[in-house]
């Protein structure tokens, strides 16, 4: 009997020891003989201020104990393409790559050059070879790699389509991990659904999304499943900081994530909930309640879907479309707002400590 692959959402770990809830989750994973692949949100490095980059959001770095947790969860590979991987620059990335390599954990989505960032890792299950690729989005502060500089694999359609096509030449299955969309969008933007369809058309067999910090609907397109966002998996001491409320049966969506069980042989997927209890300050796997969190992408007209997605979001960011020119305008407008906010912050005197 071959092992199945378990995909999780965002993982960040800033504790120095392995908590009991991690041990219980790890036991469940090993009992089911799953090979875990997750989005490693940020570097595994010392949070040295001299290497911290300037950005809108916080600078994240997992503790060295994160490596022990990854092993505890039977992690065989990680996606590094996200908006926190380069928070401590090349220093943080090099530290992360070193830790992962020492622990025999495969990685994709970031490297010292663009070519390195685009190299997929492969997992063998049964007689099937599965290739995994990962990409992040610069609008949400993912730092892109270039021919001569370190960074993450970019959310650029032509680059991703080629990478998928190339991987398909020697892999039986290709999984694409996308760190995309805006935080707290309950539905994927048309900008992302359009890209997802293009990736399936190029040969992708499964798409795993992350970044919004809440679960988004899934879609089956041409027989292939797209999970637009798995939400949070485990965010260490910061789990209780996600307090965005949605007008739904379960209001505090960031407390819930989805894990995907993938069988590369049959290409079937199954899901479970990962639930964070604020009272117990613990996370646990659950077999019930996911119908209130994860459901199919609504079958609506383009106009109706746009309105529904716009209304369901819990942020002030634009709802990007499948039209590149409109998106360019909306993103320029968004950057203008960011620039004004940055200028205002500089004008406001810092409080005396």
CSV table of C-alpha atoms in Angstrom, one decimal:
chain,number,residue,atom,x,y,z
A,1,UNK,CA,0.0,0.0,0.0
A,2,UNK,CA,1.4,3.4,-1.0
A,3,UNK,CA,1.3,6.6,1.0
A,4,UNK,CA,-1.0,9.4,0.2
A,5,UNK,CA,0.0,13.1,0.2
A,6,UNK,CA,-1.3,15.6,2.7
A,7,UNK,CA,-1.4,19.2,1.7
A,8,UNK,CA,-1.8,21.9,4.4
A,9,UNK,CA,-2.2,25.7,4.4
A,10,UNK,CA,0.0,28.3,6.0
A,11,UNK,CA,2.5,27.1,8.6
A,12,UNK,CA,4.5,29.4,11.0
A,13,UNK,CA,6.1,28.3,14.2
A,14,UNK,CA,7.7,30.6,16.8
A,15,UNK,CA,7.7,28.3,19.9
A,16,UNK,CA,10.9,26.6,21.1
A,17,UNK,CA,9.4,23.2,22.0
A,18,UNK,CA,6.9,20.9,20.4
A,19,UNK,CA,3.4,21.6,21.9
A,20,UNK,CA,1.0,18.7,22.7
A,21,UNK,CA,-1.4,19.6,19.9
A,22,UNK,CA,1.4,19.3,17.3
A,23,UNK,CA,2.3,15.8,18.7
A,24,UNK,CA,-1.4,14.7,18.4
A,25,UNK,CA,-1.6,16.0,14.8
A,26,UNK,CA,1.7,14.3,14.1
A,27,UNK,CA,0.4,11.0,15.5
A,28,UNK,CA,-2.7,11.2,13.3
A,29,UNK,CA,-0.5,11.9,10.2
A,30,UNK,CA,1.8,8.9,10.9
A,31,UNK,CA,-1.1,6.6,11.7
A,32,UNK,CA,-2.6,7.3,8.3
A,33,UNK,CA,0.9,7.2,6.6
A,34,UNK,CA,0.5,10.6,5.0
A,35,UNK,CA,3.4,12.4,3.4
A,36,UNK,CA,3.0,16.1,4.3
A,37,UNK,CA,3.6,19.1,2.1
A,38,UNK,CA,2.9,22.5,3.5
A,39,UNK,CA,3.4,26.2,2.8
A,40,UNK,CA,6.3,27.4,5.1
A,41,UNK,CA,5.3,30.9,5.9
A,42,UNK,CA,8.6,32.8,6.3
A,43,UNK,CA,12.1,31.7,6.9
A,44,UNK,CA,13.6,29.5,9.6
A,45,UNK,CA,16.2,31.9,10.9
A,46,UNK,CA,17.1,34.2,13.6
A,47,UNK,CA,15.0,37.4,13.3
A,48,UNK,CA,18.1,39.6,13.1
A,49,UNK,CA,16.9,43.2,12.6
A,50,UNK,CA,19.9,44.1,10.4
A,51,UNK,CA,18.6,41.7,7.7
A,52,UNK,CA,14.9,42.7,8.0
A,53,UNK,CA,13.4,44.1,4.9
A,54,UNK,CA,11.1,47.1,4.9
A,55,UNK,CA,7.5,46.1,4.2
A,56,UNK,CA,3.9,46.9,5.0
A,57,UNK,CA,3.2,43.7,6.9
A,58,UNK,CA,5.1,42.1,9.8
A,59,UNK,CA,8.5,40.3,9.4
A,60,UNK,CA,8.1,36.7,10.2
A,61,UNK,CA,10.8,34.1,11.0
A,62,UNK,CA,10.1,30.6,12.5
A,63,UNK,CA,12.3,29.4,15.3
A,64,UNK,CA,14.9,26.6,14.9
A,65,UNK,CA,12.4,24.3,16.6
A,66,UNK,CA,10.3,24.5,13.4
A,67,UNK,CA,12.5,21.9,11.8
A,68,UNK,CA,11.6,19.4,14.6
A,69,UNK,CA,7.9,20.2,14.1
A,70,UNK,CA,8.2,19.6,10.3
A,71,UNK,CA,9.7,16.2,11.0
A,72,UNK,CA,7.0,15.5,13.7
A,73,UNK,CA,4.4,16.1,11.0
A,74,UNK,CA,6.2,13.8,8.5
A,75,UNK,CA,6.8,16.8,6.2
A,76,UNK,CA,8.5,15.6,3.0
A,77,UNK,CA,8.4,19.0,1.2
A,78,UNK,CA,7.5,22.6,1.6
A,79,UNK,CA,6.5,25.6,-0.6
A,80,UNK,CA,8.6,28.6,-0.1
A,81,UNK,CA,6.9,31.0,-2.4
A,82,UNK,CA,5.1,33.5,-0.1
A,83,UNK,CA,5.1,37.0,1.2
A,84,UNK,CA,7.2,36.2,4.2
A,85,UNK,CA,10.0,34.0,2.9
A,86,UNK,CA,12.2,37.0,2.1
A,87,UNK,CA,11.4,39.0,5.2
A,88,UNK,CA,15.0,38.6,6.3
A,89,UNK,CA,16.5,38.8,2.8
A,90,UNK,CA,19.0,36.4,1.4
A,91,UNK,CA,20.3,35.7,4.9
A,92,UNK,CA,16.9,34.3,5.9
A,93,UNK,CA,16.5,32.3,2.8
A,94,UNK,CA,19.9,30.7,3.0
A,95,UNK,CA,19.3,29.8,6.6
A,96,UNK,CA,16.0,28.2,5.6
A,97,UNK,CA,17.5,26.2,2.7
A,98,UNK,CA,20.3,24.9,5.0
A,99,UNK,CA,17.8,23.8,7.7
A,100,UNK,CA,15.6,22.0,5.2
A,101,UNK,CA,18.5,20.3,3.4
A,102,UNK,CA,20.0,19.1,6.7
A,103,UNK,CA,16.6,17.5,7.6
A,104,UNK,CA,16.0,16.0,4.1
A,105,UNK,CA,12.9,18.1,3.5
A,106,UNK,CA,12.4,19.0,-0.1
A,107,UNK,CA,11.5,22.6,-1.2
A,108,UNK,CA,10.4,24.6,-4.2
A,109,UNK,CA,9.3,28.2,-4.9
A,110,UNK,CA,12.4,30.1,-3.7
A,111,UNK,CA,16.1,30.1,-4.5
A,112,UNK,CA,19.2,32.2,-4.9
A,113,UNK,CA,18.3,32.7,-8.5
A,114,UNK,CA,15.0,32.5,-10.5
A,115,UNK,CA,16.2,29.2,-12.1
A,116,UNK,CA,16.6,27.7,-8.6
A,117,UNK,CA,13.2,29.0,-7.5
A,118,UNK,CA,11.5,27.3,-10.5
A,119,UNK,CA,12.9,23.8,-9.8
A,120,UNK,CA,10.1,21.5,-8.7
A,121,UNK,CA,10.6,18.8,-6.2
A,122,UNK,CA,9.2,15.3,-6.8
A,123,UNK,CA,7.5,12.7,-4.6
A,124,UNK,CA,7.0,9.1,-5.5
A,125,UNK,CA,3.8,7.3,-4.4
A,126,UNK,CA,3.2,3.8,-5.7
A,127,UNK,CA,4.5,4.0,-9.3
A,128,UNK,CA,3.5,7.6,-9.7
A,129,UNK,CA,5.9,10.6,-9.7
A,130,UNK,CA,4.3,13.8,-8.5
A,131,UNK,CA,6.0,17.1,-9.2
A,132,UNK,CA,5.3,20.1,-7.0
A,133,UNK,CA,5.8,23.8,-8.0
A,134,UNK,CA,5.1,27.0,-6.0
A,135,UNK,CA,4.6,30.6,-6.9
A,136,UNK,CA,3.9,33.8,-4.9
A,137,UNK,CA,2.5,37.3,-5.8
A,138,UNK,CA,4.4,40.5,-5.5
A,139,UNK,CA,1.3,42.7,-5.0
A,140,UNK,CA,1.1,41.1,-1.6
A,141,UNK,CA,4.8,41.6,-0.9
A,142,UNK,CA,6.3,38.3,-2.3
A,143,UNK,CA,9.9,39.2,-3.3
A,144,UNK,CA,10.6,37.8,-6.8
A,145,UNK,CA,13.8,36.1,-7.7
A,146,UNK,CA,15.7,37.2,-10.8
A,147,UNK,CA,18.5,35.8,-12.9
A,148,UNK,CA,21.1,37.1,-10.4
A,149,UNK,CA,19.2,37.7,-7.1
A,150,UNK,CA,17.5,35.5,-4.5
A,151,UNK,CA,13.7,35.4,-4.1
A,152,UNK,CA,10.6,33.5,-4.9
A,153,UNK,CA,9.1,32.1,-8.0
A,154,UNK,CA,6.8,34.8,-9.5
A,155,UNK,CA,3.1,34.8,-10.1
A,156,UNK,CA,3.5,35.5,-13.8
A,157,UNK,CA,1.3,33.5,-16.1
A,158,UNK,CA,3.8,32.8,-18.9
A,159,UNK,CA,6.4,31.6,-16.4
A,160,UNK,CA,4.0,29.4,-14.5
A,161,UNK,CA,2.5,27.9,-17.6
A,162,UNK,CA,6.0,27.0,-19.0
A,163,UNK,CA,7.1,25.5,-15.6
A,164,UNK,CA,4.0,23.3,-15.5
A,165,UNK,CA,4.5,22.2,-19.1
A,166,UNK,CA,8.1,21.4,-18.5
A,167,UNK,CA,7.4,19.5,-15.3
A,168,UNK,CA,4.7,17.5,-17.1
A,169,UNK,CA,7.3,16.0,-19.4
A,170,UNK,CA,8.9,13.9,-16.7
A,171,UNK,CA,6.2,13.8,-13.9
A,172,UNK,CA,3.0,11.8,-14.0
A,173,UNK,CA,1.2,14.4,-11.9
A,174,UNK,CA,1.9,18.1,-11.4
A,175,UNK,CA,0.7,20.0,-8.4
A,176,UNK,CA,0.9,23.8,-8.3
A,177,UNK,CA,0.9,25.6,-5.0
A,178,UNK,CA,-0.2,29.2,-5.4
A,179,UNK,CA,0.2,31.9,-2.7
A,180,UNK,CA,-2.3,34.4,-4.2
A,181,UNK,CA,-5.2,36.7,-3.7
A,182,UNK,CA,-5.7,39.3,-0.9
A,183,UNK,CA,-6.0,38.4,2.7
A,184,UNK,CA,-9.5,37.8,4.0
A,185,UNK,CA,-11.1,37.4,0.6
A,186,UNK,CA,-13.7,34.7,1.2
A,187,UNK,CA,-14.0,34.0,-2.6
A,188,UNK,CA,-11.2,33.8,-5.1
A,189,UNK,CA,-10.9,36.8,-7.5
A,190,UNK,CA,-11.7,36.3,-11.2
A,191,UNK,CA,-8.0,37.2,-11.6
A,192,UNK,CA,-7.1,34.0,-9.8
A,193,UNK,CA,-9.8,31.7,-11.2
A,194,UNK,CA,-8.7,32.7,-14.7
A,195,UNK,CA,-5.0,31.8,-13.9
A,196,UNK,CA,-6.1,28.5,-12.3
A,197,UNK,CA,-7.9,27.4,-15.4
A,198,UNK,CA,-4.9,28.3,-17.6
A,199,UNK,CA,-2.7,26.1,-15.4
A,200,UNK,CA,-5.0,23.1,-15.6
A,201,UNK,CA,-5.1,23.7,-19.4
A,202,UNK,CA,-1.2,23.6,-19.3
A,203,UNK,CA,-1.2,20.2,-17.6
A,204,UNK,CA,-1.6,20.8,-13.8
A,205,UNK,CA,-3.4,18.1,-12.0
A,206,UNK,CA,-4.1,19.8,-8.7
A,207,UNK,CA,-3.9,23.4,-7.5
A,208,UNK,CA,-3.4,24.2,-3.8
A,209,UNK,CA,-4.0,27.8,-2.8
A,210,UNK,CA,-2.9,29.8,0.3
A,211,UNK,CA,-2.5,33.3,1.7
A,212,UNK,CA,-6.0,34.7,2.4
A,213,UNK,CA,-6.0,33.3,6.0
A,214,UNK,CA,-9.5,31.9,5.4
A,215,UNK,CA,-10.8,29.0,3.4
A,216,UNK,CA,-12.1,29.7,0.0
A,217,UNK,CA,-14.4,27.5,-2.2
A,218,UNK,CA,-13.0,24.7,-4.4
A,219,UNK,CA,-13.7,24.1,-8.0
A,220,UNK,CA,-13.5,21.1,-10.3
A,221,UNK,CA,-12.4,22.2,-13.8
A,222,UNK,CA,-12.0,19.7,-16.6
A,223,UNK,CA,-11.9,16.9,-14.0
A,224,UNK,CA,-9.1,18.6,-11.9
A,225,UNK,CA,-9.6,20.1,-8.5
A,226,UNK,CA,-8.6,23.6,-7.5
A,227,UNK,CA,-8.5,24.5,-3.8
A,228,UNK,CA,-8.3,28.2,-4.0
A,229,UNK,CA,-7.3,28.7,-0.3
A,230,UNK,CA,-6.8,26.2,2.5
A,231,UNK,CA,-6.6,28.9,5.1
A,232,UNK,CA,-4.3,28.7,8.1
A,233,UNK,CA,-2.8,25.4,9.2
A,234,UNK,CA,-0.8,26.3,12.3
A,235,UNK,CA,0.4,29.9,13.0
A,236,UNK,CA,2.2,29.4,16.3
A,237,UNK,CA,1.6,32.1,19.0
A,238,UNK,CA,-0.1,34.3,16.4
A,239,UNK,CA,-3.1,32.0,16.0
A,240,UNK,CA,-5.2,34.1,18.3
A,241,UNK,CA,-4.4,37.3,16.4
A,242,UNK,CA,-6.6,36.4,13.4
A,243,UNK,CA,-9.9,38.0,14.4
A,244,UNK,CA,-11.6,38.9,11.2
A,245,UNK,CA,-15.3,38.2,11.4
A,246,UNK,CA,-17.4,37.2,8.4
A,247,UNK,CA,-21.2,37.3,8.1
A,248,UNK,CA,-21.6,33.6,8.0
A,249,UNK,CA,-22.7,30.7,10.3
A,250,UNK,CA,-19.1,30.5,11.5
A,251,UNK,CA,-18.0,34.1,11.9
A,252,UNK,CA,-14.4,33.8,12.8
A,253,UNK,CA,-13.2,31.9,9.6
A,254,UNK,CA,-9.4,32.3,10.3
A,255,UNK,CA,-9.8,29.7,13.1
A,256,UNK,CA,-10.5,27.1,10.5
A,257,UNK,CA,-8.3,25.6,7.8
A,258,UNK,CA,-8.6,22.7,5.4
A,259,UNK,CA,-6.1,19.9,4.8
A,260,UNK,CA,-6.3,18.0,1.5
A,261,UNK,CA,-5.5,14.3,1.3
A,262,UNK,CA,-4.4,13.6,-2.3
A,263,UNK,CA,-4.1,10.2,-3.9
A,264,UNK,CA,-1.8,10.7,-7.0
A,265,UNK,CA,-2.7,7.2,-8.3
A,266,UNK,CA,-6.5,7.7,-8.5
A,267,UNK,CA,-6.2,11.6,-8.4
A,268,UNK,CA,-9.0,11.6,-5.8
A,269,UNK,CA,-8.9,14.1,-3.0
A,270,UNK,CA,-10.5,14.2,0.5
A,271,UNK,CA,-10.5,16.9,3.1
A,272,UNK,CA,-10.4,17.4,6.9
A,273,UNK,CA,-10.8,20.5,9.0
A,274,UNK,CA,-8.0,21.9,11.2
A,275,UNK,CA,-9.7,23.8,14.0
A,276,UNK,CA,-8.1,26.3,16.4
A,277,UNK,CA,-9.7,26.5,19.8
A,278,UNK,CA,-9.1,29.9,21.4
A,279,UNK,CA,-10.2,28.6,24.8
A,280,UNK,CA,-7.7,25.8,24.8
A,281,UNK,CA,-5.1,27.5,22.6
A,282,UNK,CA,-4.8,24.3,20.6
A,283,UNK,CA,-5.3,23.1,17.1
A,284,UNK,CA,-6.9,19.8,16.2
A,285,UNK,CA,-8.0,17.7,13.2
A,286,UNK,CA,-11.8,17.4,12.8
A,287,UNK,CA,-14.0,15.2,10.5
A,288,UNK,CA,-17.1,17.2,11.0
A,289,UNK,CA,-18.3,20.7,10.2
A,290,UNK,CA,-16.4,21.3,7.0
A,291,UNK,CA,-19.6,21.9,5.0
A,292,UNK,CA,-19.9,25.2,6.7
A,293,UNK,CA,-16.4,26.2,5.7
A,294,UNK,CA,-15.6,24.5,2.4
A,295,UNK,CA,-18.0,24.3,-0.5
A,296,UNK,CA,-18.0,24.4,-4.3
A,297,UNK,CA,-17.4,27.6,-6.2
A,298,UNK,CA,-20.8,29.1,-6.9
A,299,UNK,CA,-22.1,28.6,-10.4
A,300,UNK,CA,-23.0,32.2,-11.2
A,301,UNK,CA,-22.7,34.6,-14.1
A,302,UNK,CA,-19.6,36.6,-14.3
A,303,UNK,CA,-21.4,39.7,-13.1
A,304,UNK,CA,-23.2,37.9,-10.3
A,305,UNK,CA,-20.0,36.2,-9.1
A,306,UNK,CA,-18.1,39.5,-9.1
A,307,UNK,CA,-20.7,41.1,-6.9
A,308,UNK,CA,-20.9,38.1,-4.5
A,309,UNK,CA,-17.1,37.9,-4.2
A,310,UNK,CA,-16.8,41.6,-3.6
A,311,UNK,CA,-19.5,41.6,-0.9
A,312,UNK,CA,-18.0,38.5,0.9
A,313,UNK,CA,-14.5,40.0,1.3
A,314,UNK,CA,-13.4,41.4,4.7
A,315,UNK,CA,-10.9,44.0,3.6
A,316,UNK,CA,-10.6,47.2,1.5
A,317,UNK,CA,-8.6,45.8,-1.4
A,318,UNK,CA,-9.9,45.7,-5.0
A,319,UNK,CA,-11.6,42.8,-6.6
A,320,UNK,CA,-9.3,42.0,-9.6
A,321,UNK,CA,-10.9,40.8,-12.8
A,322,UNK,CA,-9.8,38.6,-15.7
A,323,UNK,CA,-9.1,41.9,-17.7
A,324,UNK,CA,-5.4,42.8,-17.5
A,325,UNK,CA,-5.9,46.5,-18.3
A,326,UNK,CA,-8.5,46.9,-15.6
A,327,UNK,CA,-6.3,45.1,-13.1
A,328,UNK,CA,-3.3,47.4,-13.9
A,329,UNK,CA,-5.5,50.4,-13.1
A,330,UNK,CA,-6.8,48.9,-9.9
A,331,UNK,CA,-3.3,47.9,-8.7
A,332,UNK,CA,-1.8,51.3,-9.5
A,333,UNK,CA,-4.7,52.8,-7.5
A,334,UNK,CA,-3.9,50.4,-4.6
A,335,UNK,CA,-0.2,51.3,-4.6
A,336,UNK,CA,-1.1,55.0,-4.5
A,337,UNK,CA,-3.2,54.3,-1.3
A,338,UNK,CA,-0.3,52.4,0.2
A,339,UNK,CA,2.2,55.2,-0.6
A,340,UNK,CA,-0.1,57.8,1.0
A,341,UNK,CA,-0.5,55.7,4.1
A,342,UNK,CA,3.3,55.3,4.3
A,343,UNK,CA,3.9,59.0,4.0
A,344,UNK,CA,1.3,59.7,6.7
A,345,UNK,CA,3.0,57.3,9.1
A,346,UNK,CA,6.3,59.0,8.6
A,347,UNK,CA,4.7,62.4,9.4
A,348,UNK,CA,3.2,61.1,12.7
A,349,UNK,CA,5.7,61.4,15.5
A,350,UNK,CA,6.5,58.1,17.3
A,351,UNK,CA,5.3,57.9,20.8
A,352,UNK,CA,7.9,58.2,23.5
A,353,UNK,CA,8.7,54.9,25.1
